[in-house]
mmCIF file of C-alpha atoms in Angstrom:
data_model
loop_
_atom_site.group_PDB
_atom_site.id
_atom_site.type_symbol
_atom_site.label_atom_id
_atom_site.label_comp_id
_atom_site.label_asym_id
_atom_site.label_seq_id
_atom_site.Cartn_x
_atom_site.Cartn_y
_atom_site.Cartn_z
ATOM 1 C CA GLU J 1237 -16.485 -5.864 -10.234
ATOM 2 C CA ALA J 1238 -15.513 -2.199 -10.238
ATOM 3 C CA GLY J 1239 -12.453 -1.321 -8.203
ATOM 4 C CA VAL J 1240 -11.780 1.527 -5.817
ATOM 5 C CA ALA J 1241 -12.224 4.867 -7.547
ATOM 6 C CA GLN J 1242 -10.371 8.036 -6.620
ATOM 7 C CA SER J 1243 -10.397 11.576 -7.908
ATOM 8 C CA PRO J 1244 -8.720 13.728 -8.878
ATOM 9 C CA ARG J 1245 -5.720 11.742 -10.072
ATOM 10 C CA TYR J 1246 -3.388 14.714 -9.858
ATOM 11 C CA LYS J 1247 -3.526 17.992 -7.979
ATOM 12 C CA ILE J 1248 -1.076 20.872 -7.744
ATOM 13 C CA ILE J 1249 -1.617 23.571 -5.150
ATOM 14 C CA GLU J 1250 0.374 26.202 -3.344
ATOM 15 C CA LYS J 1251 1.178 25.932 0.321
ATOM 16 C CA ARG J 1252 -1.493 27.191 2.672
ATOM 17 C CA GLN J 1253 -4.212 26.335 0.153
ATOM 18 C CA SER J 1254 -6.877 23.707 0.810
ATOM 19 C CA VAL J 1255 -7.455 20.492 -1.110
ATOM 20 C CA ALA J 1256 -9.898 17.607 -1.000
ATOM 21 C CA PHE J 1257 -9.695 14.062 -2.325
ATOM 22 C CA TRP J 1258 -12.590 11.746 -2.996
ATOM 23 C CA CYS J 1259 -12.800 7.964 -2.771
ATOM 24 C CA ASN J 1260 -15.527 5.516 -3.758
ATOM 25 C CA PRO J 1261 -14.807 2.034 -2.379
ATOM 26 C CA ILE J 1262 -15.780 -1.304 -3.847
ATOM 27 C CA SER J 1263 -19.502 -1.812 -3.566
ATOM 28 C CA GLY J 1264 -20.445 -3.494 -0.312
ATOM 29 C CA HIS J 1265 -17.114 -2.935 1.385
ATOM 30 C CA ALA J 1266 -17.695 -1.731 4.904
ATOM 31 C CA THR J 1267 -14.140 -0.687 5.689
ATOM 32 C CA LEU J 1268 -12.281 2.183 4.043
ATOM 33 C CA TYR J 1269 -8.676 3.276 4.535
ATOM 34 C CA TRP J 1270 -6.701 6.362 3.564
ATOM 35 C CA TYR J 1271 -2.936 6.039 3.165
ATOM 36 C CA GLN J 1272 -0.219 8.621 2.553
ATOM 37 C CA GLN J 1273 2.693 7.539 0.363
ATOM 38 C CA ILE J 1274 5.607 9.948 0.384
ATOM 39 C CA LEU J 1275 8.150 9.543 -2.414
ATOM 40 C CA GLY J 1276 10.662 6.848 -1.529
ATOM 41 C CA GLN J 1277 8.536 5.400 1.278
ATOM 42 C CA GLY J 1278 5.881 2.800 1.634
ATOM 43 C CA PRO J 1279 2.272 3.764 2.255
ATOM 44 C CA LYS J 1280 1.377 4.846 5.777
ATOM 45 C CA LEU J 1281 -2.129 4.485 7.164
ATOM 46 C CA LEU J 1282 -3.783 7.805 8.002
ATOM 47 C CA ILE J 1283 -7.312 6.754 8.952
ATOM 48 C CA GLN J 1284 -9.630 3.763 8.875
ATOM 49 C CA PHE J 1285 -13.434 3.863 8.732
ATOM 50 C CA GLN J 1286 -15.849 1.072 9.534
ATOM 51 C CA ASN J 1287 -19.080 2.086 7.791
ATOM 52 C CA ASN J 1288 -19.364 5.769 8.763
ATOM 53 C CA GLY J 1289 -17.417 5.548 12.022
ATOM 54 C CA VAL J 1290 -13.720 6.126 12.601
ATOM 55 C CA VAL J 1291 -11.843 3.041 13.811
ATOM 56 C CA ASP J 1292 -8.325 4.437 13.857
ATOM 57 C CA ASP J 1293 -7.099 7.963 13.175
ATOM 58 C CA SER J 1294 -4.020 7.838 15.357
ATOM 59 C CA GLN J 1295 -1.677 8.725 12.463
ATOM 60 C CA LEU J 1296 -3.835 11.526 11.040
ATOM 61 C CA PRO J 1297 -2.384 15.041 11.600
ATOM 62 C CA LYS J 1298 -5.618 16.409 12.916
ATOM 63 C CA ASP J 1299 -4.499 20.014 12.982
ATOM 64 C CA ARG J 1300 -4.692 20.114 9.183
ATOM 65 C CA PHE J 1301 -6.144 16.821 7.945
ATOM 66 C CA SER J 1302 -9.756 15.763 8.203
ATOM 67 C CA ALA J 1303 -11.743 12.919 6.719
ATOM 68 C CA GLU J 1304 -15.342 11.893 6.638
ATOM 69 C CA ARG J 1305 -17.515 9.065 5.391
ATOM 70 C CA LEU J 1306 -20.953 10.429 6.121
ATOM 71 C CA LYS J 1307 -23.158 7.759 4.542
ATOM 72 C CA GLY J 1308 -20.779 4.867 4.982
ATOM 73 C CA VAL J 1309 -19.882 4.714 1.296
ATOM 74 C CA ASP J 1310 -17.867 7.526 -0.301
ATOM 75 C CA SER J 1311 -15.179 9.294 1.652
ATOM 76 C CA THR J 1312 -13.442 12.646 1.450
ATOM 77 C CA LEU J 1313 -9.989 13.495 2.786
ATOM 78 C CA LYS J 1314 -9.205 17.178 3.230
ATOM 79 C CA ILE J 1315 -6.021 19.089 3.935
ATOM 80 C CA GLN J 1316 -6.324 22.647 5.192
ATOM 81 C CA PRO J 1317 -3.904 24.378 5.015
ATOM 82 C CA ALA J 1318 -1.437 22.345 2.984
ATOM 83 C CA LYS J 1319 2.280 22.299 3.702
ATOM 84 C CA LEU J 1320 5.167 21.421 1.417
ATOM 85 C CA GLU J 1321 5.682 18.135 3.257
ATOM 86 C CA ASP J 1322 2.148 17.027 2.349
ATOM 87 C CA SER J 1323 3.317 16.344 -1.209
ATOM 88 C CA ALA J 1324 2.600 12.658 -1.629
ATOM 89 C CA VAL J 1325 0.310 10.112 -3.220
ATOM 90 C CA TYR J 1326 -2.878 9.602 -1.240
ATOM 91 C CA LEU J 1327 -4.208 6.087 -1.609
ATOM 92 C CA CYS J 1328 -7.648 4.883 -0.716
ATOM 93 C CA ALA J 1329 -8.315 1.224 -0.012
ATOM 94 C CA SER J 1330 -11.330 -0.804 1.004
ATOM 95 C CA SER J 1331 -12.022 -4.218 2.467
ATOM 96 C CA SER J 1332 -15.164 -6.174 3.140
ATOM 97 C CA ARG J 1333 -14.841 -5.859 6.911
ATOM 98 C CA SER J 1334 -12.571 -4.608 9.634
ATOM 99 C CA GLY J 1335 -10.225 -6.592 11.814
ATOM 100 C CA GLY J 1336 -7.719 -9.284 11.031
ATOM 101 C CA GLY J 1337 -8.129 -12.660 9.442
ATOM 102 C CA ALA J 1338 -6.639 -14.208 6.361
ATOM 103 C CA ASP J 1339 -9.537 -13.270 4.130
ATOM 104 C CA ASN J 1340 -9.653 -9.563 4.918
ATOM 105 C CA GLU J 1341 -7.821 -8.275 1.850
ATOM 106 C CA GLN J 1342 -7.439 -4.574 1.168
ATOM 107 C CA PHE J 1343 -8.026 -3.389 -2.401
ATOM 108 C CA PHE J 1344 -6.312 -0.165 -3.431
ATOM 109 C CA GLY J 1345 -7.359 2.654 -5.701
ATOM 110 C CA PRO J 1346 -5.014 4.372 -8.188
ATOM 111 C CA GLY J 1347 -4.253 7.224 -5.806
ATOM 112 C CA THR J 1348 -4.179 11.003 -6.004
ATOM 113 C CA ARG J 1349 -0.771 12.568 -6.523
ATOM 114 C CA LEU J 1350 -0.582 15.874 -4.633
ATOM 115 C CA THR J 1351 2.147 18.408 -5.279
ATOM 116 C CA VAL J 1352 2.388 21.362 -2.902
ATOM 117 C CA LEU J 1353 4.467 24.276 -4.213
ATOM 118 C CA ALA Y 441 9.019 -2.474 17.221
ATOM 119 C CA GLN Y 442 7.613 -3.812 14.016
ATOM 120 C CA SER Y 443 9.547 -3.059 10.861
ATOM 121 C CA VAL Y 444 9.831 -4.162 7.272
ATOM 122 C CA THR Y 445 13.103 -3.764 5.437
ATOM 123 C CA GLN Y 446 13.642 -3.914 1.717
ATOM 124 C CA PRO Y 447 17.419 -3.593 1.386
ATOM 125 C CA ASP Y 448 17.464 -2.822 -2.318
ATOM 126 C CA ILE Y 449 16.154 0.582 -3.357
ATOM 127 C CA HIS Y 450 16.622 -0.029 -7.066
ATOM 128 C CA ILE Y 451 17.329 -3.118 -9.150
ATOM 129 C CA THR Y 452 18.020 -3.237 -12.881
ATOM 130 C CA VAL Y 453 17.543 -6.531 -14.666
ATOM 131 C CA SER Y 454 17.655 -7.614 -18.292
ATOM 132 C CA GLU Y 455 14.506 -8.884 -19.930
ATOM 133 C CA GLY Y 456 14.411 -12.654 -19.643
ATOM 134 C CA ALA Y 457 16.721 -12.729 -16.642
ATOM 135 C CA SER Y 458 15.672 -13.854 -13.196
ATOM 136 C CA LEU Y 459 14.650 -11.441 -10.459
ATOM 137 C CA GLU Y 460 14.821 -11.669 -6.691
ATOM 138 C CA LEU Y 461 13.642 -8.953 -4.331
ATOM 139 C CA ARG Y 462 14.533 -9.140 -0.682
ATOM 140 C CA CYS Y 463 12.290 -8.488 2.292
ATOM 141 C CA ASN Y 464 13.110 -8.868 5.971
ATOM 142 C CA TYR Y 465 10.788 -8.177 8.842
ATOM 143 C CA SER Y 466 11.049 -7.650 12.545
ATOM 144 C CA TYR Y 467 7.948 -8.763 14.378
ATOM 145 C CA GLY Y 468 6.954 -10.256 17.677
ATOM 146 C CA ALA Y 469 5.215 -13.180 16.058
ATOM 147 C CA THR Y 470 4.971 -14.612 12.577
ATOM 148 C CA PRO Y 471 2.858 -12.089 10.723
ATOM 149 C CA TYR Y 472 0.872 -12.356 7.558
ATOM 150 C CA LEU Y 473 3.175 -11.421 4.679
ATOM 151 C CA PHE Y 474 2.358 -9.742 1.385
ATOM 152 C CA TRP Y 475 3.964 -8.511 -1.791
ATOM 153 C CA TYR Y 476 2.351 -5.684 -3.761
ATOM 154 C CA VAL Y 477 3.278 -4.179 -7.109
ATOM 155 C CA GLN Y 478 2.686 -0.573 -8.101
ATOM 156 C CA SER Y 479 3.014 0.318 -11.769
ATOM 157 C CA PRO Y 480 3.382 3.997 -12.712
ATOM 158 C CA GLY Y 481 0.119 5.820 -12.128
ATOM 159 C CA GLN Y 482 -1.538 2.732 -10.694
ATOM 160 C CA GLY Y 483 -2.596 1.665 -7.260
ATOM 161 C CA LEU Y 484 -1.151 -1.239 -5.342
ATOM 162 C CA GLN Y 485 -1.946 -4.676 -6.699
ATOM 163 C CA LEU Y 486 -1.544 -7.759 -4.533
ATOM 164 C CA LEU Y 487 0.920 -10.240 -6.053
ATOM 165 C CA LEU Y 488 0.828 -12.908 -3.365
ATOM 166 C CA LYS Y 489 0.414 -13.508 0.335
ATOM 167 C CA TYR Y 490 1.535 -15.928 3.013
ATOM 168 C CA PHE Y 491 -0.557 -16.873 6.003
ATOM 169 C CA SER Y 492 0.562 -20.346 6.977
ATOM 170 C CA GLY Y 493 1.424 -23.753 5.574
ATOM 171 C CA ASP Y 494 3.620 -24.250 2.530
ATOM 172 C CA THR Y 495 6.431 -21.725 2.745
ATOM 173 C CA LEU Y 496 6.665 -21.347 -1.024
ATOM 174 C CA VAL Y 497 3.705 -19.389 -2.330
ATOM 175 C CA GLN Y 498 2.712 -18.767 -5.888
ATOM 176 C CA GLY Y 499 1.221 -15.503 -7.031
ATOM 177 C CA ILE Y 500 0.009 -13.760 -10.114
ATOM 178 C CA LYS Y 501 2.125 -12.788 -13.118
ATOM 179 C CA GLY Y 502 4.528 -15.680 -12.571
ATOM 180 C CA PHE Y 503 5.844 -14.479 -9.217
ATOM 181 C CA GLU Y 504 6.587 -16.643 -6.213
ATOM 182 C CA ALA Y 505 7.890 -15.957 -2.724
ATOM 183 C CA GLU Y 506 9.477 -18.052 -0.040
ATOM 184 C CA PHE Y 507 8.959 -17.558 3.677
ATOM 185 C CA LYS Y 508 11.983 -18.404 5.800
ATOM 186 C CA ARG Y 509 11.188 -18.169 9.477
ATOM 187 C CA SER Y 510 14.800 -18.608 10.587
ATOM 188 C CA GLN Y 511 15.845 -15.596 8.530
ATOM 189 C CA SER Y 512 12.671 -13.528 9.036
ATOM 190 C CA SER Y 513 12.576 -13.148 5.279
ATOM 191 C CA PHE Y 514 9.979 -13.291 2.535
ATOM 192 C CA ASN Y 515 11.832 -12.868 -0.745
ATOM 193 C CA LEU Y 516 10.039 -12.458 -4.050
ATOM 194 C CA ARG Y 517 11.252 -14.189 -7.202
ATOM 195 C CA LYS Y 518 10.465 -14.463 -10.854
ATOM 196 C CA PRO Y 519 12.397 -16.808 -13.167
ATOM 197 C CA SER Y 520 12.170 -14.645 -16.302
ATOM 198 C CA VAL Y 521 11.166 -11.002 -16.237
ATOM 199 C CA HIS Y 522 9.213 -9.215 -18.896
ATOM 200 C CA TRP Y 523 9.433 -5.516 -19.718
ATOM 201 C CA SER Y 524 5.987 -5.103 -18.172
ATOM 202 C CA ASP Y 525 7.420 -6.098 -14.781
ATOM 203 C CA ALA Y 526 9.087 -2.708 -14.487
ATOM 204 C CA ALA Y 527 7.397 -1.234 -11.428
ATOM 205 C CA GLU Y 528 7.807 -0.606 -7.729
ATOM 206 C CA TYR Y 529 7.422 -3.556 -5.401
ATOM 207 C CA PHE Y 530 6.402 -3.357 -1.773
ATOM 208 C CA CYS Y 531 6.657 -5.968 0.932
ATOM 209 C CA ALA Y 532 4.096 -5.635 3.720
ATOM 210 C CA VAL Y 533 3.213 -7.379 6.966
ATOM 211 C CA ARG Y 534 0.311 -7.405 9.365
ATOM 212 C CA HIS Y 535 -0.552 -9.242 12.535
ATOM 213 C CA PRO Y 536 -3.080 -12.037 11.973
ATOM 214 C CA ASN Y 537 -5.516 -10.369 14.363
ATOM 215 C CA ASP Y 538 -5.025 -6.855 13.070
ATOM 216 C CA TYR Y 539 -5.924 -4.884 9.980
ATOM 217 C CA LYS Y 540 -2.891 -2.600 9.909
ATOM 218 C CA LEU Y 541 -0.504 -3.140 7.026
ATOM 219 C CA SER Y 542 3.107 -2.078 7.573
ATOM 220 C CA PHE Y 543 4.972 -1.507 4.350
ATOM 221 C CA GLY Y 544 8.618 -1.538 3.425
ATOM 222 C CA ALA Y 545 10.064 1.417 1.531
ATOM 223 C CA GLY Y 546 9.821 -0.396 -1.780
ATOM 224 C CA THR Y 547 12.173 -1.606 -4.493
ATOM 225 C CA THR Y 548 12.056 -0.066 -7.944
ATOM 226 C CA VAL Y 549 12.669 -2.549 -10.738
ATOM 227 C CA THR Y 550 13.932 -1.401 -14.115
ATOM 228 C CA VAL Y 551 13.907 -3.860 -17.001
ATOM 229 C CA ARG Y 552 16.367 -3.279 -19.834
ATOM 230 C CA ALA Y 553 15.965 -4.747 -23.282
#
């Protein structure tokens, strides 16, 4: 079974530029998550999708971050314009369904490391 | 407020020695508990998880963890580390009825020959 795919793996941009990250979840997984992992911290959830709808975007800085999952499969996370403090690893994860339960495991992709200069 | 604390930022251990990583949580109820490992350039891989029942859980790669309710702890152990265990380790919790994972800040493990 193929895992969660993300691209690009690394990105370096200057502040005020725009950047986009792509995620392809595990086939059949209805739920997709984007996390931000700043150096020295654990991952923090930015947004959760259930199919193509947003379940939770309470931690997403909506003035500069946006995300979409138009067909309920792939997802794109965009930052426009980027700030220095956006330097982080952006992780995508997927699970078979939303909600709790012991069997609802999240599977993580390798992440995109963003450096903002 | 919910929180996960990993007191040790960095641990150095000799190859073949034992390893213990500490995790404490503050939660209103007993949450589901997880340990993840993140090797350089890799995503998070689930090592083990605790939901209920036996408080000593076995995971992959020879790791185990023990849940101690009285201490609100879920410490990770490995009897004999290998050089390939050098990585960052994250403890995480979530409410049984919720999807949100709350992570600790992580512990970086260095293995010396």
